[in-house]
CSV table of C-alpha atoms and ligand atoms in Angstrom, one decimal:
chain,number,residue,atom,x,y,z
A,1,MET,CA,53.2,-80.2,-0.8
A,2,ARG,CA,50.0,-80.1,1.0
A,3,ASN,CA,50.9,-81.2,4.5
A,4,ILE,CA,53.1,-77.9,5.4
A,5,ASN,CA,54.0,-77.6,8.9
A,6,LYS,CA,56.6,-75.4,10.9
A,7,ASP,CA,59.2,-78.1,10.8
A,8,ASN,CA,59.0,-78.9,7.1
A,9,ILE,CA,58.4,-75.3,5.6
A,10,THR,CA,61.9,-74.3,5.2
A,11,ALA,CA,63.0,-77.4,3.2
A,12,SER,CA,59.9,-77.0,1.1
A,13,VAL,CA,60.3,-73.5,0.2
A,14,THR,CA,64.0,-74.1,-0.5
A,15,GLN,CA,63.4,-76.9,-3.0
A,16,THR,CA,61.2,-74.5,-5.1
A,17,PHE,CA,64.4,-72.8,-5.9
A,18,GLU,CA,66.5,-75.7,-6.8
A,19,LYS,CA,65.9,-75.1,-10.5
A,20,ILE,CA,67.8,-71.6,-10.4
A,21,ASP,CA,70.6,-72.3,-13.0
A,22,ASP,CA,73.3,-70.2,-11.5
A,23,ALA,CA,74.6,-71.8,-8.8
A,24,ARG,CA,75.7,-69.0,-6.8
A,25,LEU,CA,72.6,-67.5,-6.7
A,26,ARG,CA,70.8,-70.7,-6.1
A,27,TYR,CA,73.1,-70.8,-2.7
A,28,LEU,CA,72.4,-67.3,-1.9
A,29,ILE,CA,68.8,-67.5,-2.0
A,30,GLU,CA,68.9,-70.9,-0.2
A,31,ARG,CA,70.7,-69.6,2.7
A,32,LEU,CA,68.6,-66.5,2.6
A,33,VAL,CA,65.4,-68.6,3.2
A,34,SER,CA,67.0,-70.6,5.7
A,35,HIS,CA,68.2,-67.4,7.9
A,36,VAL,CA,64.9,-65.8,7.4
A,37,HIS,CA,63.1,-68.6,8.5
A,38,GLY,CA,65.5,-69.2,11.4
A,39,TYR,CA,65.0,-65.6,12.6
A,40,ALA,CA,61.3,-65.7,12.8
A,41,ARG,CA,61.6,-69.3,14.7
A,42,GLU,CA,64.4,-67.9,17.1
A,43,THR,CA,62.4,-64.8,18.0
A,44,GLY,CA,59.0,-66.2,17.8
A,45,LEU,CA,58.0,-63.4,15.4
A,46,SER,CA,54.2,-62.3,15.9
A,47,HIS,CA,51.9,-61.1,13.2
A,48,ALA,CA,52.2,-57.5,14.5
A,49,GLU,CA,55.9,-57.6,14.6
A,50,TRP,CA,55.9,-59.0,10.8
A,51,GLN,CA,53.6,-56.4,9.8
A,52,ALA,CA,55.5,-53.6,11.4
A,53,ALA,CA,58.7,-54.8,9.5
A,54,LEU,CA,56.8,-54.9,6.1
A,55,ALA,CA,55.5,-51.4,6.8
A,56,PHE,CA,58.9,-50.2,7.7
A,57,LEU,CA,60.3,-51.7,4.1
A,58,LEU,CA,57.3,-49.9,2.4
A,59,ARG,CA,58.1,-46.6,4.1
A,60,SER,CA,61.7,-47.2,2.8
A,61,GLY,CA,60.7,-47.8,-0.6
A,62,GLU,CA,58.3,-44.7,-0.7
A,63,ILE,CA,61.1,-42.1,0.6
A,64,SER,CA,63.6,-43.7,-1.9
A,65,SER,CA,64.5,-42.0,-5.4
A,66,PRO,CA,66.9,-42.1,-7.9
A,67,SER,CA,69.2,-40.0,-5.8
A,68,ARG,CA,68.4,-41.5,-2.3
A,69,SER,CA,68.4,-45.2,-1.6
A,70,GLU,CA,67.0,-45.7,1.9
A,71,PHE,CA,67.6,-49.4,1.6
A,72,THR,CA,71.3,-48.4,1.2
A,73,LEU,CA,71.2,-46.4,4.4
A,74,LEU,CA,69.5,-49.2,6.2
A,75,SER,CA,72.2,-51.4,5.1
A,76,ASP,CA,74.7,-48.8,6.1
A,77,VAL,CA,73.4,-48.3,9.7
A,78,LEU,CA,73.1,-52.1,10.2
A,79,GLY,CA,76.6,-52.3,9.4
A,80,LEU,CA,75.9,-54.6,6.4
A,81,SER,CA,77.6,-52.5,4.0
A,82,SER,CA,80.9,-52.3,6.2
A,83,LEU,CA,80.7,-56.1,6.8
A,84,VAL,CA,80.7,-56.4,2.8
A,85,ASP,CA,83.5,-54.0,2.4
A,86,LEU,CA,85.6,-55.9,5.5
A,87,LEU,CA,85.0,-59.4,3.6
A,88,ALA,CA,86.3,-58.1,0.5
A,89,SER,CA,89.6,-56.7,2.1
A,90,ARG,CA,92.5,-58.6,1.2
A,91,PRO,CA,95.7,-59.0,3.7
A,92,GLY,CA,98.5,-56.4,3.0
A,93,ALA,CA,96.0,-54.0,1.0
A,94,THR,CA,94.5,-50.9,2.3
A,95,GLU,CA,91.3,-51.6,3.9
A,96,GLY,CA,88.1,-50.6,2.3
A,97,SER,CA,85.3,-48.5,3.8
A,98,VAL,CA,81.9,-47.2,3.0
A,99,LEU,CA,81.2,-45.9,-0.7
A,100,GLY,CA,78.2,-43.5,0.5
A,101,PRO,CA,75.7,-42.0,-1.7
A,102,PHE,CA,77.4,-39.1,-3.0
A,103,HIS,CA,79.7,-40.7,-5.4
A,104,THR,CA,79.0,-39.9,-9.1
A,105,ARG,CA,81.2,-41.1,-12.0
A,106,GLY,CA,82.6,-38.4,-14.0
A,107,SER,CA,84.6,-36.1,-11.9
A,108,PRO,CA,86.7,-33.7,-13.4
A,109,TRP,CA,90.1,-34.9,-14.7
A,110,MET,CA,93.1,-32.9,-12.9
A,111,GLU,CA,96.8,-33.1,-12.6
A,112,SER,CA,98.5,-34.4,-9.5
A,113,GLY,CA,98.9,-31.1,-7.4
A,114,ALA,CA,95.4,-30.0,-8.1
A,115,ASN,CA,94.0,-27.0,-6.0
A,116,LEU,CA,90.2,-28.0,-5.0
A,117,VAL,CA,89.9,-25.2,-2.5
A,118,LYS,CA,88.8,-22.3,-4.9
A,119,ASP,CA,86.2,-20.3,-3.0
A,120,ASN,CA,85.5,-23.0,-0.3
A,121,PRO,CA,86.0,-21.6,3.4
A,122,GLY,CA,87.7,-24.1,5.8
A,123,ARG,CA,91.4,-25.0,6.7
A,124,PRO,CA,93.4,-26.2,3.7
A,125,VAL,CA,94.5,-29.8,3.7
A,126,LEU,CA,97.4,-31.2,1.5
A,127,LEU,CA,96.6,-34.9,0.8
A,128,ARG,CA,99.7,-36.7,-0.3
A,129,GLY,CA,99.5,-40.2,-1.4
A,130,ARG,CA,101.7,-42.9,-2.8
A,131,VAL,CA,99.9,-46.2,-4.6
A,132,THR,CA,102.2,-49.4,-4.5
A,133,ASP,CA,101.4,-53.1,-4.7
A,134,THR,CA,101.5,-55.3,-1.6
A,135,GLN,CA,105.4,-55.6,-2.3
A,136,GLY,CA,106.1,-51.7,-2.3
A,137,GLN,CA,106.3,-51.4,-6.0
A,138,PRO,CA,104.8,-48.1,-7.3
A,139,ILE,CA,101.7,-48.8,-9.5
A,140,ALA,CA,102.2,-46.1,-12.1
A,141,SER,CA,98.8,-46.9,-13.9
A,142,ALA,CA,96.7,-46.0,-10.9
A,143,THR,CA,94.0,-43.4,-10.8
A,144,VAL,CA,92.6,-41.6,-7.9
A,145,ASP,CA,88.8,-40.6,-7.7
A,146,PHE,CA,88.6,-38.2,-4.7
A,147,TRP,CA,85.3,-36.3,-3.2
A,148,GLN,CA,84.3,-35.1,0.1
A,149,ASN,CA,81.9,-32.5,1.5
A,150,ALA,CA,82.1,-28.8,1.9
A,151,ASP,CA,82.6,-26.7,5.2
A,152,ASN,CA,79.0,-26.5,5.7
A,153,GLY,CA,78.9,-30.4,5.9
A,154,LEU,CA,77.1,-30.9,2.4
A,155,TYR,CA,78.2,-32.3,-0.7
A,156,TRP,CA,77.7,-30.4,-3.9
A,157,GLN,CA,75.0,-32.5,-5.1
A,158,ILE,CA,72.7,-31.5,-2.7
A,159,ASP,CA,73.8,-27.8,-1.9
A,160,THR,CA,72.8,-25.5,-4.8
A,161,THR,CA,75.0,-22.9,-3.5
A,162,GLN,CA,78.0,-24.9,-4.4
A,163,PRO,CA,79.5,-24.8,-7.9
A,164,GLN,CA,79.2,-28.1,-9.8
A,165,ASP,CA,81.8,-30.8,-9.1
A,166,ASN,CA,82.8,-28.9,-6.0
A,167,LEU,CA,85.7,-30.7,-3.9
A,168,ARG,CA,85.9,-33.7,-6.3
A,169,CYS,CA,88.2,-34.7,-9.1
A,170,GLN,CA,90.0,-37.7,-10.8
A,171,ILE,CA,93.8,-38.0,-11.0
A,172,LYS,CA,96.4,-40.1,-12.8
A,173,VAL,CA,99.2,-41.0,-10.4
A,174,LEU,CA,102.8,-40.1,-11.4
A,175,ALA,CA,105.5,-42.6,-12.4
A,176,ASP,CA,106.4,-43.3,-8.8
A,177,GLY,CA,102.7,-43.9,-8.1
A,178,SER,CA,102.6,-40.6,-6.1
A,179,PHE,CA,99.9,-38.0,-6.3
A,180,GLU,CA,98.8,-34.8,-4.1
A,181,LEU,CA,96.0,-32.4,-4.2
A,182,LEU,CA,95.1,-29.4,-1.9
A,183,THR,CA,91.6,-29.4,-0.3
A,184,ILE,CA,90.0,-28.4,2.8
A,185,GLN,CA,89.4,-30.1,6.2
A,186,PRO,CA,86.1,-32.2,5.7
A,187,THR,CA,83.2,-31.5,8.2
A,188,PRO,CA,81.3,-34.3,10.3
A,189,TYR,CA,77.9,-34.9,8.6
A,190,LYS,CA,74.5,-36.6,9.8
A,191,VAL,CA,72.9,-39.3,7.8
A,192,PRO,CA,69.6,-38.3,6.6
A,193,THR,CA,67.0,-39.2,9.7
A,194,ASP,CA,63.6,-37.8,7.8
A,195,GLY,CA,63.0,-41.4,7.0
A,196,PRO,CA,62.4,-44.9,8.5
A,197,VAL,CA,66.1,-45.3,9.2
A,198,GLY,CA,65.9,-42.0,11.1
A,199,ASP,CA,63.1,-43.6,13.2
A,200,LEU,CA,65.2,-46.9,13.8
A,201,LEU,CA,68.2,-44.7,15.0
A,202,ARG,CA,66.0,-42.5,17.4
A,203,VAL,CA,64.2,-45.6,18.9
A,204,ALA,CA,67.7,-47.1,19.6
A,205,HIS,CA,68.9,-43.6,20.9
A,206,ARG,CA,71.5,-43.8,18.3
A,207,ASP,CA,73.6,-40.8,16.8
A,208,ALA,CA,73.3,-40.0,13.1
A,209,TRP,CA,76.7,-38.4,13.0
A,210,ARG,CA,79.5,-39.6,10.7
A,211,PRO,CA,83.1,-38.3,11.4
A,212,ALA,CA,84.5,-36.0,8.7
A,213,HIS,CA,86.2,-37.8,5.9
A,214,PHE,CA,87.6,-38.2,2.5
A,215,HIS,CA,86.4,-40.6,0.0
A,216,VAL,CA,88.8,-42.2,-2.4
A,217,ILE,CA,88.5,-44.8,-5.0
A,218,VAL,CA,91.8,-46.3,-6.4
A,219,GLU,CA,92.0,-48.0,-9.5
A,220,ALA,CA,94.5,-49.9,-11.5
A,221,PRO,CA,94.6,-52.5,-14.3
A,222,GLY,CA,95.3,-56.0,-12.7
A,223,TYR,CA,94.4,-54.8,-9.3
A,224,ARG,CA,91.3,-55.0,-7.0
A,225,THR,CA,89.6,-51.6,-7.0
A,226,LEU,CA,89.9,-49.8,-3.6
A,227,VAL,CA,86.9,-47.9,-2.1
A,228,THR,CA,87.7,-46.4,1.0
A,229,GLU,CA,87.6,-43.3,3.2
A,230,LEU,CA,90.1,-41.4,5.4
A,231,PHE,CA,89.4,-40.1,8.8
A,232,ASN,CA,91.2,-37.3,11.3
A,233,GLN,CA,92.1,-38.7,14.5
A,234,ALA,CA,91.2,-35.4,16.1
A,235,ASP,CA,87.4,-35.7,14.9
A,236,PRO,CA,84.9,-35.6,17.7
A,237,TYR,CA,83.0,-38.6,16.1
A,238,VAL,CA,85.7,-40.7,15.1
A,239,SER,CA,84.9,-43.5,17.5
A,240,GLN,CA,81.1,-43.5,16.8
A,241,ASP,CA,80.5,-43.6,13.2
A,242,ALA,CA,76.7,-44.1,12.4
A,243,VAL,CA,77.7,-46.3,9.6
A,244,PHE,CA,80.7,-48.2,11.2
A,245,GLY,CA,83.3,-47.1,8.3
A,246,VAL,CA,86.1,-46.3,10.6
A,247,ARG,CA,88.9,-48.6,10.8
A,248,GLU,CA,92.2,-47.7,12.8
A,249,SER,CA,94.2,-47.9,9.5
A,250,LEU,CA,92.3,-45.3,8.0
A,251,VAL,CA,92.5,-42.9,10.9
A,252,MET,CA,95.1,-40.2,9.8
A,253,ASP,CA,97.1,-37.5,11.6
A,254,PHE,CA,96.4,-34.0,10.1
A,255,LYS,CA,99.6,-32.4,10.9
A,256,PRO,CA,100.1,-28.8,10.7
A,257,GLU,CA,102.9,-27.8,8.5
A,258,SER,CA,104.0,-24.3,6.9
A,259,ASP,CA,106.8,-25.4,4.2
A,260,PRO,CA,107.4,-22.2,2.3
A,261,ALA,CA,107.7,-24.1,-1.0
A,262,VAL,CA,104.0,-25.6,-0.6
A,263,LEU,CA,102.9,-22.2,0.5
A,264,ALA,CA,104.2,-20.8,-2.8
A,265,LYS,CA,102.9,-23.5,-4.9
A,266,TYR,CA,99.3,-23.3,-3.8
A,267,GLN,CA,99.6,-19.6,-2.8
A,268,LEU,CA,98.6,-20.1,0.8
A,269,SER,CA,99.2,-17.5,3.3
A,270,GLY,CA,99.1,-19.3,6.6
A,271,SER,CA,99.7,-22.7,7.8
A,272,TYR,CA,98.1,-25.8,6.4
A,273,GLN,CA,97.7,-29.4,7.4
A,274,VAL,CA,99.2,-32.6,5.6
A,275,VAL,CA,97.7,-36.1,5.5
A,276,ASP,CA,100.0,-38.7,4.3
A,277,PHE,CA,98.0,-41.6,2.7
A,278,PRO,CA,100.1,-44.6,1.6
A,279,VAL,CA,97.6,-46.9,-0.6
A,280,THR,CA,98.3,-50.5,-1.2
A,281,LEU,CA,96.5,-52.3,-3.8
A,282,ALA,CA,96.1,-56.1,-4.0
A,283,ALA,CA,96.5,-57.8,-7.5
A,284,THR,CA,93.3,-59.5,-8.7
A,285,ALA,CA,93.3,-63.1,-8.2
B,301,LIG,C1,78.6,-40.4,3.5
B,301,LIG,O1,79.9,-40.8,3.4
B,301,LIG,O2,78.6,-39.3,3.4
B,301,LIG,C2,77.6,-41.4,4.0
B,301,LIG,C3,77.7,-42.8,4.0
B,301,LIG,C4,76.6,-43.3,4.3
B,301,LIG,C5,75.3,-42.8,4.5
B,301,LIG,C6,75.2,-41.5,4.4
B,301,LIG,C7,76.3,-40.6,4.0
B,302,LIG,FE1,80.8,-39.1,2.8
């Protein structure tokens, strides 16, 4: 076209993508063009603002590395990561929540009843779960991938003082779908603020804190994989998560308990807290 104007430009651009073979990809690109153009029209985007946005994206790329994605963090603080999780949730199944940047495949396999505390300071927490389908039937083939931060707020990957694989494991559930592990109470954590996303949070007077959380991925053949987090209802940041991961159903009571059998089993001297986590997986369609 040689007569491009502000009224026909969106259709003209969209048309150039019509030969994308994959129908879903074609649709996604068409909608992207439409929404990006709509944003510019609606806001009356100026040259200076457009250049500032491109400079922001350039800085996001420059600060990213194989172990840090500023774009993922941007998606997180814009609530996009959480919206995608919410759109993927299925009725009757446990709600999903943010994967975060500190999951790496290959955690050590342990038996149900694993003790992850080792030399970690912090209050002991017994996490007890049971994995069922939406009819309440146990899923004996389920596996649980668990990870969390240490008492200093850091994950083992970025804290050289922690042993490798600290506070993470994979567990095969028992025949009745149950599993348990002893760990420590997780710690509130600040998302990185030394990049452009930090600038965005500061200009908005927003907090970088995430409430303390356990991460879990629960998988079983024939079921949709659940990626989620568990929060402590007593956490000071549970109502202001920087990445919008908190759902009421994932906010748990960390109940103080001192069952002598548990104290003996895990060689604990004082009391501990218990978190009961019923996990429901939806079948794949
Ligand atoms: C986390 O779960 O630790 C996390 C999630 C999103 C951004 C940064 C950290
Ligand atoms: Fe996390």
